[in-house]
GROMACS .gro file of C-alpha atoms in nm:
model
  189
    1UNK     CA    1   0.000   0.000   0.000
    2UNK     CA    2   0.148   0.334  -0.099
    3UNK     CA    3   0.062   0.661   0.067
    4UNK     CA    4  -0.034   0.836  -0.257
    5UNK     CA    5  -0.247   0.558  -0.405
    6UNK     CA    6  -0.605   0.557  -0.271
    7UNK     CA    7  -0.741   0.231  -0.138
    8UNK     CA    8  -1.019   0.047  -0.316
    9UNK     CA    9  -1.351   0.064  -0.132
   10UNK     CA   10  -1.328  -0.295  -0.004
   11UNK     CA   11  -0.968  -0.248   0.112
   12UNK     CA   12  -1.064   0.076   0.287
   13UNK     CA   13  -1.355  -0.101   0.465
   14UNK     CA   14  -1.124  -0.380   0.581
   15UNK     CA   15  -0.866  -0.131   0.706
   16UNK     CA   16  -1.137   0.061   0.890
   17UNK     CA   17  -1.267  -0.265   1.042
   18UNK     CA   18  -0.918  -0.344   1.170
   19UNK     CA   19  -0.880   0.004   1.320
   20UNK     CA   20  -1.224  -0.008   1.482
   21UNK     CA   21  -1.153  -0.348   1.637
   22UNK     CA   22  -0.809  -0.237   1.756
   23UNK     CA   23  -0.962   0.075   1.916
   24UNK     CA   24  -1.221  -0.145   2.090
   25UNK     CA   25  -0.957  -0.388   2.216
   26UNK     CA   26  -0.731  -0.102   2.328
   27UNK     CA   27  -1.020   0.057   2.517
   28UNK     CA   28  -1.091  -0.271   2.694
   29UNK     CA   29  -0.724  -0.303   2.789
   30UNK     CA   30  -0.700  -0.647   2.625
   31UNK     CA   31  -0.441  -0.562   2.361
   32UNK     CA   32  -0.155  -0.755   2.516
   33UNK     CA   33  -0.374  -1.060   2.582
   34UNK     CA   34  -0.415  -1.121   2.210
   35UNK     CA   35  -0.183  -1.256   1.948
   36UNK     CA   36  -0.141  -0.999   1.673
   37UNK     CA   37  -0.306  -1.235   1.422
   38UNK     CA   38  -0.620  -1.238   1.642
   39UNK     CA   39  -0.700  -0.884   1.523
   40UNK     CA   40  -0.770  -1.018   1.175
   41UNK     CA   41  -1.017  -1.275   1.306
   42UNK     CA   42  -1.187  -1.026   1.537
   43UNK     CA   43  -1.222  -0.772   1.255
   44UNK     CA   44  -1.353  -1.038   1.015
   45UNK     CA   45  -1.067  -1.009   0.769
   46UNK     CA   46  -0.786  -1.236   0.660
   47UNK     CA   47  -0.444  -1.240   0.824
   48UNK     CA   48  -0.287  -1.125   0.498
   49UNK     CA   49  -0.509  -0.818   0.505
   50UNK     CA   50  -0.393  -0.738   0.858
   51UNK     CA   51  -0.025  -0.762   0.766
   52UNK     CA   52  -0.074  -0.574   0.437
   53UNK     CA   53  -0.216  -0.275   0.623
   54UNK     CA   54  -0.032  -0.310   0.956
   55UNK     CA   55   0.282  -0.523   0.952
   56UNK     CA   56   0.334  -0.488   1.331
   57UNK     CA   57   0.143  -0.414   1.652
   58UNK     CA   58   0.320  -0.082   1.664
   59UNK     CA   59   0.204   0.007   1.312
   60UNK     CA   60  -0.155  -0.069   1.416
   61UNK     CA   61  -0.118   0.137   1.734
   62UNK     CA   62   0.033   0.425   1.535
   63UNK     CA   63  -0.261   0.423   1.293
   64UNK     CA   64  -0.511   0.426   1.581
   65UNK     CA   65  -0.318   0.711   1.744
   66UNK     CA   66  -0.319   0.914   1.421
   67UNK     CA   67  -0.694   0.861   1.385
   68UNK     CA   68  -0.761   0.969   1.744
   69UNK     CA   69  -0.551   1.283   1.710
   70UNK     CA   70  -0.709   1.356   1.372
   71UNK     CA   71  -1.058   1.324   1.516
   72UNK     CA   72  -0.975   1.563   1.800
   73UNK     CA   73  -0.823   1.816   1.558
   74UNK     CA   74  -1.127   1.787   1.330
   75UNK     CA   75  -1.349   1.851   1.632
   76UNK     CA   76  -1.152   2.167   1.715
   77UNK     CA   77  -1.189   2.297   1.356
   78UNK     CA   78  -1.561   2.220   1.354
   79UNK     CA   79  -1.616   2.400   1.684
   80UNK     CA   80  -1.411   2.700   1.570
   81UNK     CA   81  -1.622   2.724   1.254
   82UNK     CA   82  -1.959   2.697   1.429
   83UNK     CA   83  -1.935   2.855   1.775
   84UNK     CA   84  -1.823   3.187   1.921
   85UNK     CA   85  -1.448   3.164   1.987
   86UNK     CA   86  -1.456   3.145   2.368
   87UNK     CA   87  -1.733   2.885   2.359
   88UNK     CA   88  -1.546   2.682   2.097
   89UNK     CA   89  -1.234   2.678   2.316
   90UNK     CA   90  -1.425   2.579   2.630
   91UNK     CA   91  -1.625   2.312   2.447
   92UNK     CA   92  -1.311   2.167   2.292
   93UNK     CA   93  -1.120   2.147   2.620
   94UNK     CA   94  -1.415   1.980   2.791
   95UNK     CA   95  -1.452   1.739   2.497
   96UNK     CA   96  -1.085   1.642   2.532
   97UNK     CA   97  -1.156   1.552   2.896
   98UNK     CA   98  -1.465   1.357   2.786
   99UNK     CA   99  -1.248   1.173   2.533
  100UNK     CA  100  -0.982   1.092   2.795
  101UNK     CA  101  -1.250   0.968   3.032
  102UNK     CA  102  -1.426   0.753   2.772
  103UNK     CA  103  -1.103   0.601   2.640
  104UNK     CA  104  -0.881   0.538   2.944
  105UNK     CA  105  -0.779   0.192   2.824
  106UNK     CA  106  -0.697   0.328   2.481
  107UNK     CA  107  -0.473   0.596   2.632
  108UNK     CA  108  -0.287   0.344   2.850
  109UNK     CA  109  -0.239   0.099   2.564
  110UNK     CA  110  -0.119   0.365   2.323
  111UNK     CA  111   0.116   0.512   2.584
  112UNK     CA  112   0.271   0.168   2.637
  113UNK     CA  113   0.298   0.081   2.269
  114UNK     CA  114   0.414   0.422   2.156
  115UNK     CA  115   0.672   0.479   2.431
  116UNK     CA  116   0.961   0.417   2.191
  117UNK     CA  117   0.799   0.612   1.908
  118UNK     CA  118   0.855   0.958   2.049
  119UNK     CA  119   0.858   1.112   1.701
  120UNK     CA  120   0.505   0.991   1.636
  121UNK     CA  121   0.388   1.112   1.976
  122UNK     CA  122   0.555   1.450   1.921
  123UNK     CA  123   0.386   1.483   1.582
  124UNK     CA  124   0.045   1.416   1.739
  125UNK     CA  125   0.119   1.655   2.022
  126UNK     CA  126   0.214   1.927   1.771
  127UNK     CA  127  -0.111   1.872   1.580
  128UNK     CA  128  -0.318   1.900   1.897
  129UNK     CA  129  -0.122   2.204   2.011
  130UNK     CA  130  -0.190   2.369   1.675
  131UNK     CA  131  -0.562   2.302   1.717
  132UNK     CA  132  -0.552   2.458   2.065
  133UNK     CA  133  -0.341   2.748   1.933
  134UNK     CA  134  -0.601   2.818   1.665
  135UNK     CA  135  -0.883   2.816   1.922
  136UNK     CA  136  -0.695   3.036   2.169
  137UNK     CA  137  -0.593   3.278   1.891
  138UNK     CA  138  -0.953   3.311   1.775
  139UNK     CA  139  -1.066   3.381   2.132
  140UNK     CA  140  -0.789   3.642   2.172
  141UNK     CA  141  -0.897   3.811   1.846
  142UNK     CA  142  -1.253   3.821   1.981
  143UNK     CA  143  -1.127   3.980   2.302
  144UNK     CA  144  -1.264   3.692   2.509
  145UNK     CA  145  -0.935   3.565   2.650
  146UNK     CA  146  -0.606   3.716   2.758
  147UNK     CA  147  -0.333   3.757   2.502
  148UNK     CA  148  -0.048   3.690   2.744
  149UNK     CA  149  -0.111   3.316   2.793
  150UNK     CA  150  -0.037   3.083   2.506
  151UNK     CA  151  -0.163   2.747   2.395
  152UNK     CA  152   0.148   2.583   2.544
  153UNK     CA  153   0.018   2.648   2.895
  154UNK     CA  154  -0.318   2.499   2.801
  155UNK     CA  155  -0.143   2.194   2.656
  156UNK     CA  156   0.060   2.152   2.975
  157UNK     CA  157  -0.265   2.147   3.173
  158UNK     CA  158  -0.413   1.885   2.936
  159UNK     CA  159  -0.098   1.670   2.960
  160UNK     CA  160  -0.107   1.695   3.340
  161UNK     CA  161  -0.471   1.594   3.346
  162UNK     CA  162  -0.398   1.297   3.123
  163UNK     CA  163  -0.098   1.189   3.329
  164UNK     CA  164  -0.310   1.187   3.647
  165UNK     CA  165  -0.584   0.961   3.505
  166UNK     CA  166  -0.537   0.696   3.776
  167UNK     CA  167  -0.617   0.933   4.063
  168UNK     CA  168  -0.935   0.864   4.259
  169UNK     CA  169  -1.192   1.125   4.162
  170UNK     CA  170  -1.000   1.200   3.843
  171UNK     CA  171  -1.299   1.309   3.640
  172UNK     CA  172  -1.422   1.571   3.888
  173UNK     CA  173  -1.070   1.703   3.935
  174UNK     CA  174  -1.012   1.712   3.559
  175UNK     CA  175  -1.328   1.918   3.515
  176UNK     CA  176  -1.210   2.150   3.795
  177UNK     CA  177  -0.871   2.199   3.628
  178UNK     CA  178  -1.037   2.288   3.296
  179UNK     CA  179  -1.255   2.539   3.483
  180UNK     CA  180  -0.939   2.688   3.637
  181UNK     CA  181  -0.771   2.707   3.297
  182UNK     CA  182  -1.073   2.875   3.139
  183UNK     CA  183  -1.109   3.117   3.430
  184UNK     CA  184  -0.739   3.196   3.407
  185UNK     CA  185  -0.765   3.265   3.036
  186UNK     CA  186  -1.069   3.486   3.067
  187UNK     CA  187  -0.994   3.847   2.996
  188UNK     CA  188  -1.061   4.071   3.291
  189UNK     CA  189  -1.257   4.380   3.201
   0.00000   0.00000   0.00000
């Protein structure tokens, strides 16, 4: 499969089935309990199809990671296009927390599998930071948030929230941290 040659419809469906099943298994935390070939069976495709699209576990994890980051970035663009800037920023940050909460197993599995793929993780982090930068910049232009705090500080808060996911009461505390971030960004009149 080459990057510039589009997949046939049936090949695309099979690839999507593999990614959906991997995401489900990652979320359940069962990834390491399965042989890699089991993903083909679970997705209803042949083993050759699995290896054609994803020659290794790491390649499968990387594809899932790229899809997750892409979906979050798409969400940020959609919110920026449809909501007032400050509301888009707040909604996006809260949706990132919702995503972390709904996909704890996925986050743990990807963190484990991607630990030695720092370049891939950095690329995803840059994409998310750009999405946050765009939202913060729009809110600054609208005069809704301060112009002396950048997206990097917001990203540090998100990374900290994600790193603390095993804390008791994590969800309530995560929501509180996002409220603090939003309050801290709000422009004082």
